[in-house]
PDB file of C-alpha atoms and ligand atoms in Angstrom:
ATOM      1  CA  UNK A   1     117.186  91.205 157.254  1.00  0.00           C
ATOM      2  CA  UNK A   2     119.928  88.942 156.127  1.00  0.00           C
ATOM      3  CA  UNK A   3     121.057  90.013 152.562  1.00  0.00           C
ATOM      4  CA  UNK A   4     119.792  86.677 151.408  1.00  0.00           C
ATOM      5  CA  UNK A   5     116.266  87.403 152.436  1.00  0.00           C
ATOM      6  CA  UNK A   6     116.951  90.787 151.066  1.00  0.00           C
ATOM      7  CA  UNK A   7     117.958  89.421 147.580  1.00  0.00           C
ATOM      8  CA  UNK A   8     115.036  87.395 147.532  1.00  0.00           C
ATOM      9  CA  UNK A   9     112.720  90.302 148.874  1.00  0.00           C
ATOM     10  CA  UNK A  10     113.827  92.915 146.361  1.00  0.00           C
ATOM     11  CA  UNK A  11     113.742  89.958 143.169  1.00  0.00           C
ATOM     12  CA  UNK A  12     109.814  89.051 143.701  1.00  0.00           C
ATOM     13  CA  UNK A  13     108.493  91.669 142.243  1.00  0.00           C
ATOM     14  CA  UNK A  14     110.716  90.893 139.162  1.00  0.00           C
ATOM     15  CA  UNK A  15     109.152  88.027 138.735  1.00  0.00           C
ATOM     16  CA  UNK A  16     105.130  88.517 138.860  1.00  0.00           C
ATOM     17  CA  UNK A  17     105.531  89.043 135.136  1.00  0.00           C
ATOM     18  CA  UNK A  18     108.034  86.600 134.140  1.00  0.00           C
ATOM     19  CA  UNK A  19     106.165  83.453 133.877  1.00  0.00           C
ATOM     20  CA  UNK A  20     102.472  83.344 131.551  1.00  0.00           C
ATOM     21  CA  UNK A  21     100.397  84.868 134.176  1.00  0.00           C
ATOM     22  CA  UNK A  22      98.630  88.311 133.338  1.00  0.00           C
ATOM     23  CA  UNK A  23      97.075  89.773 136.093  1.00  0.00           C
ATOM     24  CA  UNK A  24      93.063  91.260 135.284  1.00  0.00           C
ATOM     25  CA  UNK A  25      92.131  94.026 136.615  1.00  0.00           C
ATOM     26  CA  UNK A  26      87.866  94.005 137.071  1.00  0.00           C
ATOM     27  CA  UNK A  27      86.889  97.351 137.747  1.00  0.00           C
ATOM     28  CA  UNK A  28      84.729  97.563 140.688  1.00  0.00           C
ATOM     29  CA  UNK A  29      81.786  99.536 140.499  1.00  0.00           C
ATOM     30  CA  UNK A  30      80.813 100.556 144.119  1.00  0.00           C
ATOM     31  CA  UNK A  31      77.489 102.469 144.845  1.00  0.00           C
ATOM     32  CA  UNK A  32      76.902 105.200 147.489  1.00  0.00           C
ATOM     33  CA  UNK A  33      79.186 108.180 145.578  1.00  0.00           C
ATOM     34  CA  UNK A  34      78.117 108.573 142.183  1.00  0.00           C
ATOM     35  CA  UNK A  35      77.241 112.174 143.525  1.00  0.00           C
ATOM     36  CA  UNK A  36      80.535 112.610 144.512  1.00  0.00           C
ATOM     37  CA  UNK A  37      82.458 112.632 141.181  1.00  0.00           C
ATOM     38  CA  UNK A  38      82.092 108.217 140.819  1.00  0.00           C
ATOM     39  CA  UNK A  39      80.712 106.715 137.512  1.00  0.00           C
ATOM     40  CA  UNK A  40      77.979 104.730 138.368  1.00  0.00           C
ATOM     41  CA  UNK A  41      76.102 102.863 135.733  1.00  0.00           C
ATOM     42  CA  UNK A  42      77.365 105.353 133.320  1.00  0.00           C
ATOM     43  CA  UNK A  43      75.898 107.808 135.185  1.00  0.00           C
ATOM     44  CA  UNK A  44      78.642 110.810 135.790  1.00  0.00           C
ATOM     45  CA  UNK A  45      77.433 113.982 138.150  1.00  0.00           C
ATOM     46  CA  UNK A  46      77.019 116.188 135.333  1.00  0.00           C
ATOM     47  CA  UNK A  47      74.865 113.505 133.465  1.00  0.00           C
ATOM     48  CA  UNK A  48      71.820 113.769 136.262  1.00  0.00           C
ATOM     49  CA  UNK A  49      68.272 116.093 135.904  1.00  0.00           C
ATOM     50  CA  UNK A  50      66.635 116.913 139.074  1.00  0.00           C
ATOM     51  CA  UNK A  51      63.394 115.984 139.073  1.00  0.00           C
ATOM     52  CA  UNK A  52      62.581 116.717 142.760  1.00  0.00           C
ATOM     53  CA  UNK A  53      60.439 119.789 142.092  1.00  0.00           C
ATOM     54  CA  UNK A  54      56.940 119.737 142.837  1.00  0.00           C
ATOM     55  CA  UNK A  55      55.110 118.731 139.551  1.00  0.00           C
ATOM     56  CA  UNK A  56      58.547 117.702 137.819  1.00  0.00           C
ATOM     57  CA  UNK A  57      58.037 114.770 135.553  1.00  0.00           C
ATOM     58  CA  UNK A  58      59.397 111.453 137.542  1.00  0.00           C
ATOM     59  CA  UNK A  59      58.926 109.287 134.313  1.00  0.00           C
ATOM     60  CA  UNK A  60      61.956 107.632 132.984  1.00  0.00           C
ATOM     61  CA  UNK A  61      61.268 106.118 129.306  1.00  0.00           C
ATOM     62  CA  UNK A  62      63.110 102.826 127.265  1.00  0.00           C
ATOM     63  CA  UNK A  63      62.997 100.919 124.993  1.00  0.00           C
ATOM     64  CA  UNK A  64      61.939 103.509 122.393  1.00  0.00           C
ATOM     65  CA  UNK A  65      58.935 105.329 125.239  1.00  0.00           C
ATOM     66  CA  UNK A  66      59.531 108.880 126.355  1.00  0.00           C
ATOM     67  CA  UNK A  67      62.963 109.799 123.975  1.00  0.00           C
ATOM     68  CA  UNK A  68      64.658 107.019 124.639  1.00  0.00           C
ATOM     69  CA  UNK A  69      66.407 105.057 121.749  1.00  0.00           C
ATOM     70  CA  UNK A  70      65.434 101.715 121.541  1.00  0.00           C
ATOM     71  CA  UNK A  71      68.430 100.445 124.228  1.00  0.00           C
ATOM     72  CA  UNK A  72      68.409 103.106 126.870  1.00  0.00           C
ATOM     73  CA  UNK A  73      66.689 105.049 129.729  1.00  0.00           C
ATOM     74  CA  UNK A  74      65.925 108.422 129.295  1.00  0.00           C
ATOM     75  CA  UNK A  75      66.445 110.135 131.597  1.00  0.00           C
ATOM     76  CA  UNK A  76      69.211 107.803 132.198  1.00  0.00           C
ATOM     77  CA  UNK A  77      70.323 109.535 135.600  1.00  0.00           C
ATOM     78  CA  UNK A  78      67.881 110.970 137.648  1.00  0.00           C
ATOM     79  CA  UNK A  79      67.948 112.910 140.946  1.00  0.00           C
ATOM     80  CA  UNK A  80      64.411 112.610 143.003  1.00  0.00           C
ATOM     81  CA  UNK A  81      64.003 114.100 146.258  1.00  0.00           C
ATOM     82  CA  UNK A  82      62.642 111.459 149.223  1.00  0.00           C
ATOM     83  CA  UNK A  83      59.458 110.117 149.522  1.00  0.00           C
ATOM     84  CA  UNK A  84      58.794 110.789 145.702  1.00  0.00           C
ATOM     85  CA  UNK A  85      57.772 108.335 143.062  1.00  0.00           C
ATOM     86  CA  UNK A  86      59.424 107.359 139.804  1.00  0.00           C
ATOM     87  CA  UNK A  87      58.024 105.337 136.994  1.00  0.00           C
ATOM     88  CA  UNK A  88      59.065 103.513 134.232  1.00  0.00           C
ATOM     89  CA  UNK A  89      57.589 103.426 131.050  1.00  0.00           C
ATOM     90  CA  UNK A  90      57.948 101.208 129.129  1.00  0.00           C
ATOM     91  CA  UNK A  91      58.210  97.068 127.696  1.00  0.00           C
ATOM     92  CA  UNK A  92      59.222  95.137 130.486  1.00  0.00           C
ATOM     93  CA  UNK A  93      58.992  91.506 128.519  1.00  0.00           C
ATOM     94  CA  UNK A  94      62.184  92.766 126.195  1.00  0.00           C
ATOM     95  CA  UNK A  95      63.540  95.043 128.543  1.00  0.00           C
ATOM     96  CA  UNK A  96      63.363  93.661 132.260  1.00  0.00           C
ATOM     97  CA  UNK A  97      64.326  95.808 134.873  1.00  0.00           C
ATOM     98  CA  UNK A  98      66.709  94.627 137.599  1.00  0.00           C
ATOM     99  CA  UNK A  99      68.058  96.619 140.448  1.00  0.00           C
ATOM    100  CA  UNK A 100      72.008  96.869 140.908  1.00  0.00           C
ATOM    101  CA  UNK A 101      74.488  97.450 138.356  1.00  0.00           C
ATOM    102  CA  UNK A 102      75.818  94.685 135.750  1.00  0.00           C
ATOM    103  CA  UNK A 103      76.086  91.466 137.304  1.00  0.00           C
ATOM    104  CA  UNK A 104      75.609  92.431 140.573  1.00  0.00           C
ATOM    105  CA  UNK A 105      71.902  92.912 142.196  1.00  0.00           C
ATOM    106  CA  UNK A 106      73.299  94.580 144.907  1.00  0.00           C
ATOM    107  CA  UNK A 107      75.602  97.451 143.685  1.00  0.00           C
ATOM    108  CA  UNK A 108      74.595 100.353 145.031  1.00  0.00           C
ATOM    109  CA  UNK A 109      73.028 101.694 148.380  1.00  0.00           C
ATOM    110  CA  UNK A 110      71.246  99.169 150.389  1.00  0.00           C
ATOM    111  CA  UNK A 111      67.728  98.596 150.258  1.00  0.00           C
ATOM    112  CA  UNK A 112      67.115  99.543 146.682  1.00  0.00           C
ATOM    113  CA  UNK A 113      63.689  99.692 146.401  1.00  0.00           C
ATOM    114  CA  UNK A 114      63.764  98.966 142.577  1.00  0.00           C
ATOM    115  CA  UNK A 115      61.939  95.328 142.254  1.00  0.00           C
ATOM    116  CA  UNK A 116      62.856  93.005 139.440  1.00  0.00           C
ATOM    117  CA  UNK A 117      60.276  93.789 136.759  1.00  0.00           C
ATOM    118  CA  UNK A 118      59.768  91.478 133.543  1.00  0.00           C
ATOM    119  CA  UNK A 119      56.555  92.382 132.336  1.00  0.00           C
ATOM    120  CA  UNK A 120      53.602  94.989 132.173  1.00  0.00           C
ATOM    121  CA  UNK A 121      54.522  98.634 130.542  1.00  0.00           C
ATOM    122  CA  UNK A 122      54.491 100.738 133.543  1.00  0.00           C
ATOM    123  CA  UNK A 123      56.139 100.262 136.896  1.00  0.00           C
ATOM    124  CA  UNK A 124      56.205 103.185 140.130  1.00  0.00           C
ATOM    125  CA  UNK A 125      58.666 103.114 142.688  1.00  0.00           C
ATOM    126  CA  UNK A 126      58.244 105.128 146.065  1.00  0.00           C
ATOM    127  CA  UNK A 127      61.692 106.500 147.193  1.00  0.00           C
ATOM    128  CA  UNK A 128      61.319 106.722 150.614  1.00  0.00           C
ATOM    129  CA  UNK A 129      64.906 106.970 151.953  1.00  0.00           C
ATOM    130  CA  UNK A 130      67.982 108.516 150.613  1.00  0.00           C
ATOM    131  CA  UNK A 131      70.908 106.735 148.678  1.00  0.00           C
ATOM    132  CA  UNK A 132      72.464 105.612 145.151  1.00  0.00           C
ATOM    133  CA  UNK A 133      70.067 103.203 143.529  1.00  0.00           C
ATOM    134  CA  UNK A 134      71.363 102.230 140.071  1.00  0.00           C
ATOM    135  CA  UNK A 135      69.130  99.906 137.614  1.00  0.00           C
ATOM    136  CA  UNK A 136      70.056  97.604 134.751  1.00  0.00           C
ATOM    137  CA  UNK A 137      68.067  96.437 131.572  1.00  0.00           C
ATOM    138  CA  UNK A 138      68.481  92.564 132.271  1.00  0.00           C
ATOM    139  CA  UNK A 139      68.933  92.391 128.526  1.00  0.00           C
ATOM    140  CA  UNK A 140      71.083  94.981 127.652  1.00  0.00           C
ATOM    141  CA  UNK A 141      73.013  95.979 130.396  1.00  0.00           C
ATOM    142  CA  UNK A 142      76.353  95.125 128.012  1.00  0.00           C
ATOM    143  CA  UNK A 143      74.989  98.117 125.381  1.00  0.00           C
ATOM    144  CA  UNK A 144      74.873 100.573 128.472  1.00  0.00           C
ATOM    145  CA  UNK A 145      71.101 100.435 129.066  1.00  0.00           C
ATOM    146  CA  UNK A 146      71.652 101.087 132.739  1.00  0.00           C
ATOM    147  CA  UNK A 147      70.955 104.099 134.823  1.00  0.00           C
ATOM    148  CA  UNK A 148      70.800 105.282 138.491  1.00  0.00           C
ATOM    149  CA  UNK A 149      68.273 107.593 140.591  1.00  0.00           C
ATOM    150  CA  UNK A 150      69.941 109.403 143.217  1.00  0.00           C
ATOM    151  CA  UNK A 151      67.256 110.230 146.075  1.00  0.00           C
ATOM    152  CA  UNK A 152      68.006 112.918 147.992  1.00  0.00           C
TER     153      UNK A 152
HETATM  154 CU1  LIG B 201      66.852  96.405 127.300  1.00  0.00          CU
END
């Protein structure tokens, strides 16, 4: 490298921060490890109940149903063995349910089953294969009213 070049080479980093730009850093929330020490939806590994026992209670409550507070999913992260059912409980109309995480329909594993749900009370989902599917309150994803089931 001619020392020129080199001058030039070795001074551009020096100047990324010398004019008005600010560079943003968007945190990207990728799905498929939240059981391997990722946050997903807020959902950390210590923050999941397993549910895949026989007669275990697959019922996740919001929006004030099942011990939830009035913006939130209890239980928020849940882990569900395959082929097993979950339902929420629960006002769709002020709470509707989207698969995904915040602003993005398609965080998580592929093929989450979880269907866009914006009315009725009740809603089951049959897990049939593995993965990370996270789930967002269309409404209140910004106050953390998110969650994930992990099917194992
Ligand atoms: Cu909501």
């Amino acid at each position: 490298m001619k020392p020129a070049l080199r001058l030039l080479a070795a001074s551009l980093p020096l100047c990324i921060g010398c004019g008005d730009f600010t560079p943003v850093e968007t945190p990207r929330v990728s799905g498929g490890d939240a059981g391997a020490g990722a946050t997903l939806n807020g959902c950390t590994p210590e923050l999941f109940v397993d549910r895949s026992a026989d007669g275990a209670e697959r019922t996740i409550g919001f929006g004030g149903e099942r011990g939830s507070g009035g913006f939130s999913y209890a239980p928020k992260c849940m882990t569900v063995a395959a082929g097993q059912d979950v339902t929420w409980v629960g006002a769709f109309a002020t709470h509707p349910l989207t698969r995904g995480v915040p602003g993005d329909v398609n965080g998580g594993a592929a093929g989450n089953p979880i269907p866009t749900t914006m009315s009725g009370t009740t809603m089951t989902v049959n897990f049939r294969r593995p993965g990370t599917y996270p789930y967002v309150c269309g409404m209140h994803a910004f106050l953390g009213m998110t969650g994930v089931v992990v099917v194992r």
